[in-house]
GROMACS .gro file of C-alpha atoms in nm:
model
  430
    1MET     CA    1  28.605  16.913  -0.054
    2THR     CA    2  28.482  17.252  -0.180
    3GLU     CA    3  28.127  17.337  -0.272
    4ALA     CA    4  28.236  17.382  -0.634
    5SER     CA    5  28.387  17.035  -0.653
    6ARG     CA    6  28.076  16.884  -0.499
    7ALA     CA    7  27.863  17.029  -0.776
    8THR     CA    8  28.081  16.902  -1.061
    9ARG     CA    9  27.974  16.583  -1.234
   10PRO     CA   10  28.271  16.378  -1.356
   11ALA     CA   11  28.260  16.198  -1.688
   12SER     CA   12  28.049  15.883  -1.672
   13PRO     CA   13  28.248  15.558  -1.664
   14SER     CA   14  28.334  15.432  -2.013
   15TRP     CA   15  28.184  15.087  -1.954
   16ILE     CA   16  27.833  15.227  -1.948
   17ASP     CA   17  27.857  15.314  -2.319
   18HIS     CA   18  27.841  14.941  -2.394
   19CYS     CA   19  27.590  14.840  -2.128
   20LEU     CA   20  27.242  14.709  -2.193
   21TRP     CA   21  27.046  14.630  -1.876
   22TRP     CA   22  26.800  14.349  -1.810
   23GLN     CA   23  26.585  14.473  -1.521
   24VAL     CA   24  26.430  14.230  -1.273
   25TYR     CA   25  26.202  14.294  -0.975
   26PRO     CA   26  26.339  14.023  -0.744
   27LEU     CA   27  26.053  13.989  -0.496
   28GLY     CA   28  25.808  13.931  -0.779
   29ALA     CA   29  26.033  13.733  -1.012
   30THR     CA   30  26.124  13.484  -0.739
   31GLY     CA   31  25.768  13.440  -0.615
   32ALA     CA   32  25.823  13.597  -0.273
   33PRO     CA   33  25.510  13.689  -0.073
   34ILE     CA   34  25.457  14.064  -0.097
   35ARG     CA   35  25.188  14.116   0.167
   36PRO     CA   36  25.109  13.910   0.479
   37GLU     CA   37  24.856  13.634   0.432
   38PRO     CA   38  24.673  13.439   0.706
   39GLY     CA   39  24.896  13.164   0.837
   40ARG     CA   40  25.188  13.262   0.614
   41PRO     CA   41  25.451  13.482   0.779
   42LEU     CA   42  25.602  13.722   0.531
   43THR     CA   43  25.959  13.628   0.628
   44ASP     CA   44  25.903  13.251   0.603
   45SER     CA   45  26.113  13.224   0.289
   46GLY     CA   46  26.261  12.875   0.289
   47ALA     CA   47  26.554  12.850   0.048
   48PRO     CA   48  26.718  13.183  -0.046
   49ARG     CA   49  26.513  13.313  -0.336
   50LEU     CA   50  26.801  13.514  -0.485
   51ASP     CA   51  26.945  13.178  -0.589
   52ARG     CA   52  26.645  13.135  -0.819
   53LEU     CA   53  26.781  13.415  -1.037
   54GLU     CA   54  27.103  13.234  -1.124
   55PRO     CA   55  26.950  13.015  -1.401
   56TRP     CA   56  26.829  13.339  -1.560
   57LEU     CA   57  27.172  13.497  -1.586
   58ASP     CA   58  27.268  13.289  -1.888
   59TYR     CA   59  26.931  13.378  -2.036
   60ALA     CA   60  27.014  13.747  -1.991
   61VAL     CA   61  27.345  13.694  -2.170
   62GLU     CA   62  27.169  13.502  -2.448
   63LEU     CA   63  26.930  13.794  -2.481
   64GLY     CA   64  27.229  14.021  -2.537
   65ALA     CA   65  27.235  14.203  -2.203
   66ASN     CA   66  27.552  14.266  -2.009
   67GLY     CA   67  27.395  14.427  -1.704
   68LEU     CA   68  27.149  14.301  -1.442
   69ALA     CA   69  26.942  14.577  -1.280
   70LEU     CA   70  26.774  14.455  -0.963
   71GLY     CA   71  26.475  14.608  -0.794
   72PRO     CA   72  26.485  14.637  -0.413
   73ILE     CA   73  26.658  14.353  -0.231
   74PHE     CA   74  26.701  14.500   0.117
   75ALA     CA   75  26.497  14.418   0.426
   76SER     CA   76  26.150  14.569   0.401
   77THR     CA   77  25.795  14.525   0.520
   78THR     CA   78  25.608  14.454   0.195
   79HIS     CA   79  25.700  14.560  -0.161
   80GLY     CA   80  26.065  14.641  -0.102
   81TYR     CA   81  26.038  15.018  -0.106
   82ASP     CA   82  25.941  15.036   0.263
   83THR     CA   83  26.296  14.959   0.375
   84THR     CA   84  26.367  14.849   0.732
   85ASP     CA   85  26.743  14.784   0.698
   86HIS     CA   86  26.958  14.912   0.411
   87PHE     CA   87  27.246  14.687   0.512
   88ALA     CA   88  27.059  14.354   0.520
   89ILE     CA   89  26.918  14.140   0.240
   90ASP     CA   90  26.542  14.092   0.267
   91PRO     CA   91  26.485  13.758   0.447
   92ARG     CA   92  26.236  13.665   0.177
   93LEU     CA   93  26.525  13.674  -0.071
   94GLY     CA   94  26.806  13.533   0.140
   95ASP     CA   95  27.107  13.671   0.320
   96ASP     CA   96  27.453  13.812   0.260
   97ALA     CA   97  27.578  13.477   0.135
   98ALA     CA   98  27.298  13.461  -0.124
   99PHE     CA   99  27.387  13.810  -0.243
  100ASP     CA  100  27.754  13.715  -0.268
  101ARG     CA  101  27.665  13.410  -0.477
  102LEU     CA  102  27.457  13.621  -0.714
  103ALA     CA  103  27.722  13.893  -0.742
  104SER     CA  104  27.986  13.631  -0.814
  105ALA     CA  105  27.767  13.463  -1.076
  106CYS     CA  106  27.715  13.800  -1.246
  107ARG     CA  107  28.090  13.867  -1.253
  108ASP     CA  108  28.153  13.523  -1.401
  109ARG     CA  109  27.923  13.611  -1.692
  110GLY     CA  110  28.038  13.968  -1.743
  111LEU     CA  111  27.712  14.114  -1.611
  112ALA     CA  112  27.737  14.448  -1.434
  113LEU     CA  113  27.512  14.460  -1.128
  114MET     CA  114  27.287  14.760  -1.052
  115LEU     CA  115  27.100  14.788  -0.721
  116ASP     CA  116  26.794  14.991  -0.627
  117GLY     CA  117  26.876  15.257  -0.367
  118VAL     CA  118  26.571  15.373  -0.171
  119LEU     CA  119  26.705  15.682   0.002
  120ASN     CA  120  26.417  15.925  -0.017
  121HIS     CA  121  26.217  15.746   0.252
  122VAL     CA  122  26.210  15.443   0.481
  123GLY     CA  123  25.937  15.214   0.605
  124ILE     CA  124  25.784  15.320   0.935
  125GLU     CA  125  25.916  14.996   1.089
  126HIS     CA  126  26.274  15.107   1.022
  127PRO     CA  127  26.457  15.125   1.359
  128LEU     CA  128  26.581  15.473   1.274
  129PHE     CA  129  26.226  15.604   1.233
  130ARG     CA  130  26.095  15.416   1.534
  131ALA     CA  131  26.367  15.570   1.751
  132ALA     CA  132  26.300  15.914   1.604
  133ARG     CA  133  25.928  15.880   1.664
  134GLY     CA  134  26.004  15.790   2.023
  135GLY     CA  135  26.187  16.118   2.072
  136GLY     CA  136  26.542  15.989   2.030
  137PRO     CA  137  26.834  16.184   1.883
  138GLU     CA  138  26.749  16.035   1.545
  139ARG     CA  139  26.452  16.273   1.527
  140GLY     CA  140  26.648  16.514   1.307
  141CYS     CA  141  26.662  16.250   1.031
  142PHE     CA  142  26.289  16.307   0.966
  143ARG     CA  143  26.038  16.592   0.960
  144PHE     CA  144  25.766  16.591   1.223
  145ASP     CA  145  25.482  16.813   1.345
  146ASP     CA  146  25.248  16.824   1.047
  147PRO     CA  147  25.506  16.915   0.780
  148ASP     CA  148  25.233  16.943   0.516
  149GLY     CA  149  25.055  17.207   0.722
  150ASP     CA  150  24.705  17.071   0.665
  151GLY     CA  151  24.642  16.915   1.004
  152ARG     CA  152  24.530  16.589   0.846
  153GLY     CA  153  24.861  16.408   0.810
  154PRO     CA  154  25.016  16.144   1.038
  155GLY     CA  155  25.247  16.398   1.204
  156TYR     CA  156  25.552  16.327   0.992
  157ALA     CA  157  25.650  16.387   0.632
  158THR     CA  158  25.558  16.098   0.403
  159PHE     CA  159  25.644  15.997   0.050
  160GLU     CA  160  25.356  16.110  -0.173
  161GLY     CA  161  25.099  16.067   0.102
  162HIS     CA  162  25.181  15.705   0.191
  163ASP     CA  163  25.168  15.684   0.571
  164SER     CA  164  25.380  15.368   0.562
  165LEU     CA  165  25.671  15.558   0.403
  166ALA     CA  166  25.844  15.818   0.621
  167ALA     CA  167  26.039  16.073   0.418
  168LEU     CA  168  26.395  16.135   0.527
  169ASN     CA  169  26.516  16.484   0.610
  170HIS     CA  170  26.777  16.544   0.340
  171ASP     CA  171  26.912  16.852   0.517
  172SER     CA  172  27.038  16.625   0.793
  173GLU     CA  173  27.408  16.541   0.808
  174GLU     CA  174  27.311  16.202   0.950
  175VAL     CA  175  27.104  16.126   0.641
  176VAL     CA  176  27.389  16.232   0.414
  177ASP     CA  177  27.617  15.997   0.605
  178LEU     CA  178  27.361  15.716   0.586
  179ALA     CA  179  27.336  15.749   0.210
  180ILE     CA  180  27.712  15.749   0.166
  181ARG     CA  181  27.749  15.440   0.383
  182VAL     CA  182  27.470  15.249   0.206
  183LEU     CA  183  27.590  15.322  -0.146
  184THR     CA  184  27.953  15.250  -0.060
  185HIS     CA  185  27.880  14.930   0.133
  186TRP     CA  186  27.713  14.752  -0.157
  187LEU     CA  187  27.959  14.881  -0.415
  188ASP     CA  188  28.227  14.729  -0.191
  189ARG     CA  189  28.028  14.404  -0.205
  190GLY     CA  190  28.019  14.384  -0.584
  191ALA     CA  191  27.761  14.624  -0.725
  192ALA     CA  192  27.868  14.845  -1.017
  193ALA     CA  193  27.578  15.091  -1.034
  194TRP     CA  194  27.284  15.235  -0.843
  195ARG     CA  195  26.934  15.332  -0.942
  196LEU     CA  196  26.838  15.611  -0.703
  197ASP     CA  197  26.469  15.557  -0.634
  198ALA     CA  198  26.241  15.863  -0.632
  199ALA     CA  199  26.544  16.085  -0.693
  200TYR     CA  200  26.302  16.352  -0.816
  201ALA     CA  201  26.164  16.385  -0.462
  202VAL     CA  202  26.508  16.458  -0.314
  203PRO     CA  203  26.676  16.798  -0.338
  204PRO     CA  204  26.945  16.771  -0.610
  205ALA     CA  205  27.194  16.932  -0.369
  206PHE     CA  206  27.165  16.623  -0.148
  207TRP     CA  207  27.293  16.395  -0.424
  208ALA     CA  208  27.564  16.650  -0.503
  209ARG     CA  209  27.687  16.610  -0.145
  210VAL     CA  210  27.660  16.232  -0.136
  211LEU     CA  211  27.790  16.112  -0.472
  212PRO     CA  212  28.139  16.269  -0.472
  213ALA     CA  213  28.218  16.093  -0.144
  214VAL     CA  214  28.102  15.760  -0.292
  215ARG     CA  215  28.294  15.816  -0.615
  216GLU     CA  216  28.614  15.878  -0.420
  217ARG     CA  217  28.609  15.509  -0.329
  218HIS     CA  218  28.437  15.381  -0.644
  219PRO     CA  219  28.524  15.613  -0.936
  220GLY     CA  220  28.389  15.360  -1.188
  221ALA     CA  221  28.037  15.345  -1.041
  222TRP     CA  222  27.737  15.471  -1.239
  223PHE     CA  223  27.442  15.650  -1.080
  224LEU     CA  224  27.095  15.666  -1.236
  225GLY     CA  225  26.833  15.894  -1.087
  226GLU     CA  226  26.465  15.809  -1.116
  227VAL     CA  227  26.315  16.131  -1.253
  228ILE     CA  228  25.970  16.145  -1.414
  229HIS     CA  229  25.893  16.509  -1.497
  230GLY     CA  230  26.087  16.831  -1.520
  231ASP     CA  231  26.414  16.964  -1.657
  232TYR     CA  232  26.625  16.651  -1.694
  233PRO     CA  233  26.954  16.822  -1.794
  234ALA     CA  234  26.927  17.065  -1.503
  235PHE     CA  235  26.865  16.781  -1.259
  236VAL     CA  236  27.168  16.591  -1.389
  237LYS     CA  237  27.385  16.900  -1.359
  238ASP     CA  238  27.267  17.001  -1.012
  239SER     CA  239  27.261  16.651  -0.862
  240THR     CA  240  27.578  16.515  -1.034
  241VAL     CA  241  27.405  16.187  -1.119
  242ASP     CA  242  27.522  16.027  -1.444
  243SER     CA  243  27.178  15.984  -1.598
  244VAL     CA  244  26.805  15.992  -1.538
  245THR     CA  245  26.512  15.779  -1.652
  246GLN     CA  246  26.382  15.908  -1.985
  247TYR     CA  247  26.010  15.901  -1.907
  248GLU     CA  248  25.935  16.164  -2.172
  249LEU     CA  249  26.050  15.930  -2.448
  250TRP     CA  250  25.875  15.632  -2.288
  251LYS     CA  251  25.547  15.826  -2.285
  252ALA     CA  252  25.583  15.951  -2.641
  253THR     CA  253  25.671  15.602  -2.765
  254TRP     CA  254  25.362  15.419  -2.643
  255SER     CA  255  25.131  15.717  -2.688
  256SER     CA  256  25.230  15.779  -3.050
  257LEU     CA  257  25.185  15.410  -3.130
  258ALA     CA  258  24.851  15.385  -2.951
  259ASP     CA  259  24.712  15.706  -3.107
  260VAL     CA  260  24.877  15.668  -3.450
  261ASN     CA  261  25.045  16.004  -3.407
  262PHE     CA  262  25.416  16.003  -3.492
  263TYR     CA  263  25.423  16.382  -3.465
  264GLU     CA  264  25.431  16.340  -3.087
  265LEU     CA  265  25.724  16.103  -3.113
  266ASP     CA  266  25.911  16.331  -3.351
  267TRP     CA  267  25.871  16.624  -3.112
  268CYS     CA  268  26.006  16.417  -2.824
  269LEU     CA  269  26.301  16.290  -3.029
  270LYS     CA  270  26.403  16.652  -3.081
  271ARG     CA  271  26.399  16.697  -2.704
  272HIS     CA  272  26.596  16.375  -2.670
  273ASN     CA  273  26.863  16.514  -2.903
  274GLU     CA  274  26.899  16.818  -2.677
  275MET     CA  275  26.946  16.598  -2.372
  276LEU     CA  276  27.217  16.395  -2.543
  277ALA     CA  277  27.423  16.712  -2.565
  278SER     CA  278  27.478  16.708  -2.188
  279PHE     CA  279  27.422  16.348  -2.069
  280THR     CA  280  27.321  16.003  -2.193
  281PRO     CA  281  26.961  15.928  -2.087
  282ALA     CA  282  26.851  15.590  -1.957
  283THR     CA  283  26.592  15.467  -2.208
  284PHE     CA  284  26.322  15.203  -2.165
  285ILE     CA  285  25.981  15.092  -2.287
  286GLY     CA  286  25.885  14.909  -1.969
  287ASN     CA  287  25.967  14.888  -1.600
  288HIS     CA  288  25.825  14.769  -1.267
  289ASP     CA  289  25.602  15.076  -1.226
  290VAL     CA  290  25.414  15.089  -1.557
  291THR     CA  291  25.170  14.886  -1.764
  292ARG     CA  292  25.346  14.642  -1.998
  293ILE     CA  293  25.408  14.781  -2.346
  294ALA     CA  294  25.236  14.482  -2.507
  295SER     CA  295  24.926  14.550  -2.296
  296ARG     CA  296  24.925  14.919  -2.386
  297VAL     CA  297  24.965  14.889  -2.761
  298GLY     CA  298  24.954  14.518  -2.852
  299GLY     CA  299  25.240  14.290  -2.945
  300ALA     CA  300  25.284  14.412  -3.302
  301LYS     CA  301  25.320  14.777  -3.203
  302ALA     CA  302  25.537  14.676  -2.908
  303ALA     CA  303  25.782  14.541  -3.165
  304LEU     CA  304  25.805  14.889  -3.320
  305ALA     CA  305  25.865  15.038  -2.976
  306LEU     CA  306  26.161  14.803  -2.942
  307VAL     CA  307  26.298  14.912  -3.280
  308LEU     CA  308  26.291  15.269  -3.155
  309LEU     CA  309  26.455  15.180  -2.822
  310MET     CA  310  26.742  15.004  -2.996
  311THR     CA  311  26.811  15.270  -3.260
  312VAL     CA  312  26.812  15.595  -3.060
  313GLY     CA  313  27.075  15.732  -2.825
  314GLY     CA  314  27.072  15.626  -2.463
  315VAL     CA  315  27.153  15.344  -2.223
  316PRO     CA  316  26.871  15.093  -2.285
  317THR     CA  317  26.697  14.873  -2.030
  318ILE     CA  318  26.478  14.571  -2.106
  319TYR     CA  319  26.226  14.491  -1.832
  320TYR     CA  320  26.207  14.120  -1.763
  321GLY     CA  321  25.929  13.957  -1.960
  322ASP     CA  322  25.900  14.233  -2.221
  323GLU     CA  323  26.138  14.027  -2.434
  324GLN     CA  324  25.869  13.756  -2.425
  325ALA     CA  325  25.577  13.995  -2.491
  326PHE     CA  326  25.445  13.950  -2.137
  327ARG     CA  327  25.118  14.127  -2.063
  328GLY     CA  328  25.029  14.307  -1.741
  329MET     CA  329  24.824  14.607  -1.630
  330LYS     CA  330  24.927  14.854  -1.361
  331THR     CA  331  24.635  14.980  -1.148
  332GLU     CA  332  24.613  15.227  -0.860
  333THR     CA  333  24.485  14.974  -0.607
  334LEU     CA  334  24.632  14.753  -0.335
  335GLY     CA  335  24.834  14.497  -0.527
  336GLY     CA  336  24.804  14.706  -0.842
  337ASP     CA  337  25.166  14.640  -0.934
  338ASP     CA  338  25.144  14.261  -0.907
  339GLU     CA  339  25.057  14.199  -1.273
  340VAL     CA  340  25.366  14.382  -1.394
  341ARG     CA  341  25.592  14.212  -1.136
  342PRO     CA  342  25.519  13.843  -1.199
  343ALA     CA  343  25.704  13.531  -1.094
  344LEU     CA  344  25.936  13.379  -1.351
  345PRO     CA  345  25.931  13.004  -1.418
  346GLN     CA  346  26.195  12.801  -1.238
  347VAL     CA  347  26.413  12.792  -1.550
  348PRO     CA  348  26.399  12.971  -1.889
  349GLU     CA  349  26.314  12.645  -2.064
  350ASP     CA  350  25.973  12.658  -1.895
  351LEU     CA  351  25.874  12.980  -2.072
  352SER     CA  352  25.583  12.961  -2.312
  353PRO     CA  353  25.696  12.931  -2.676
  354MET     CA  354  25.442  13.200  -2.770
  355GLY     CA  355  25.691  13.473  -2.680
  356GLY     CA  356  25.971  13.324  -2.888
  357TRP     CA  357  25.922  13.564  -3.181
  358MET     CA  358  25.968  13.866  -2.954
  359MET     CA  359  26.280  13.713  -2.798
  360CYS     CA  360  26.429  13.663  -3.145
  361LEU     CA  361  26.347  14.021  -3.240
  362HIS     CA  362  26.520  14.145  -2.924
  363GLN     CA  363  26.828  13.943  -3.010
  364ASP     CA  364  26.833  14.074  -3.367
  365LEU     CA  365  26.800  14.437  -3.261
  366ILE     CA  366  27.044  14.408  -2.973
  367GLY     CA  367  27.286  14.248  -3.218
  368LEU     CA  368  27.240  14.548  -3.448
  369ARG     CA  369  27.317  14.781  -3.159
  370ARG     CA  370  27.626  14.581  -3.067
  371ARG     CA  371  27.753  14.613  -3.426
  372HIS     CA  372  27.694  14.988  -3.410
  373PRO     CA  373  27.802  15.093  -3.058
  374TRP     CA  374  27.798  15.458  -3.165
  375LEU     CA  375  27.420  15.442  -3.129
  376VAL     CA  376  27.459  15.511  -2.756
  377ARG     CA  377  27.494  15.883  -2.838
  378ALA     CA  378  27.320  15.893  -3.174
  379ARG     CA  379  27.096  16.185  -3.262
  380THR     CA  380  26.788  16.140  -3.479
  381GLU     CA  381  26.699  16.336  -3.790
  382ALA     CA  382  26.348  16.297  -3.933
  383ALA     CA  383  26.349  16.205  -4.301
  384SER     CA  384  25.971  16.180  -4.354
  385LEU     CA  385  25.675  16.216  -4.124
  386ASP     CA  386  25.299  16.186  -4.115
  387ASN     CA  387  25.062  16.042  -3.858
  388PRO     CA  388  25.107  15.670  -3.941
  389HIS     CA  389  25.462  15.683  -4.085
  390LEU     CA  390  25.797  15.802  -3.956
  391ALA     CA  391  26.139  15.761  -4.110
  392TYR     CA  392  26.447  15.892  -3.932
  393ASP     CA  393  26.821  15.868  -3.954
  394ALA     CA  394  27.021  15.776  -3.646
  395VAL     CA  395  27.339  15.981  -3.678
  396GLY     CA  396  27.661  15.915  -3.489
  397GLN     CA  397  27.908  16.171  -3.361
  398GLU     CA  398  28.152  16.079  -3.638
  399GLY     CA  399  27.897  16.082  -3.917
  400GLN     CA  400  27.780  15.721  -3.892
  401ARG     CA  401  27.424  15.678  -4.012
  402LEU     CA  402  27.145  15.426  -4.042
  403ARG     CA  403  26.786  15.468  -4.159
  404VAL     CA  404  26.484  15.354  -3.960
  405SER     CA  405  26.132  15.343  -4.104
  406LEU     CA  406  25.827  15.287  -3.885
  407SER     CA  407  25.480  15.233  -4.029
  408LEU     CA  408  25.140  15.172  -3.871
  409ASP     CA  409  24.941  15.162  -4.196
  410PRO     CA  410  24.813  14.918  -4.307
  411VAL     CA  411  24.982  14.709  -4.033
  412PRO     CA  412  25.273  14.772  -3.793
  413ARG     CA  413  25.601  14.726  -3.978
  414ALA     CA  414  25.956  14.855  -3.954
  415GLU     CA  415  26.276  14.852  -4.155
  416VAL     CA  416  26.628  14.927  -4.040
  417HIS     CA  417  26.888  14.995  -4.309
  418ALA     CA  418  27.251  14.997  -4.197
  419PRO     CA  419  27.536  15.046  -4.445
  420GLY     CA  420  27.690  14.720  -4.556
  421GLU     CA  421  27.416  14.504  -4.401
  422GLU     CA  422  27.102  14.336  -4.522
  423PRO     CA  423  26.795  14.539  -4.420
  424LEU     CA  424  26.637  14.429  -4.095
  425ILE     CA  425  26.268  14.388  -4.170
  426VAL     CA  426  26.029  14.376  -3.874
  427GLU     CA  427  25.688  14.229  -3.959
  428PRO     CA  428  25.544  14.115  -3.627
  429PRO     CA  429  25.253  13.872  -3.608
  430GLN     CA  430  24.918  14.046  -3.595
   0.00000   0.00000   0.00000
């Protein structure tokens, strides 16, 4: 394979144009222990917890999703991102058989399965790192000897200063091979897509070496890079991923609603249009790393955020519980993610009825998007704008058009006008 072919991103698989993900953080959703507690071994899991997700698959279909995006499920020490074995299911969640049951249940319901690939770093209990630290031939898979140059570090490169996370050396051929084997192994086992965790912390050239080899075996797979800041189109081009997480639009959405400043949102939608010219961004208003949208802006404004998510271009993801207006604050403390990664009830019927209005709104708006599949690549054109009001047209590549009006004054309210349909009026409870 030539260098030129490695750097070329093929067209994304056609199925992704019709995919809407429901994202679940399995360790939290299934009630697994995240950190050791006195007298409670972390791996003492009892029945395979992945099985607890099966009753929720029909719920995801009822919501309107046709993709299940899982957070980390591989063996780890605590929160799932400190991996100790990329080829084994975390004992707190089950085993290979539990994964096979879940993958089969997803296939039976037409749900594509996306896994979370943590390939920027490993937990320091990973056998590869332990052997490298002991001076073994695996040493080249990591960077040692004060890589930060400040004399205060642990003696090896870490992920963002976390001593428990040893950063991999992405110049290493062994690490390239590891990534190829991990991604291919689980695609062989039934996954359809990968979220590449902390992709922004990995040289794009690394992904450009890895992904073509994986696509040779699985040409229909879809690869999403977690990228927070920077030049998204350039990262997509240089890395050959299919898409990246659209954090710019996420930030502008909640910030414009919280501050009553639709000028910020309008500016970001122009940027979003530019991105759509080269790739289809992965859009969201919540995930496992951020404060819940309903906690940031309140339930009524969260409803307007959903209207936006479902009427602009992109591949949308709904984070589990947002469709029920769950609340939860993210904090920068030990356990600071726990509130946004809660356990689900045993079955959907045990959910509180208080979130029913938000579930219905999700179904209505997802139904709208299903009736207008061209929205996946729709551009937006502002029709009117001031601080508390924004009206825009979503415009398809073949001239399709619908009008969206968002208002924060006197109360949050939205209208969606699609040709040939009754207007969809959103008047959330205050």
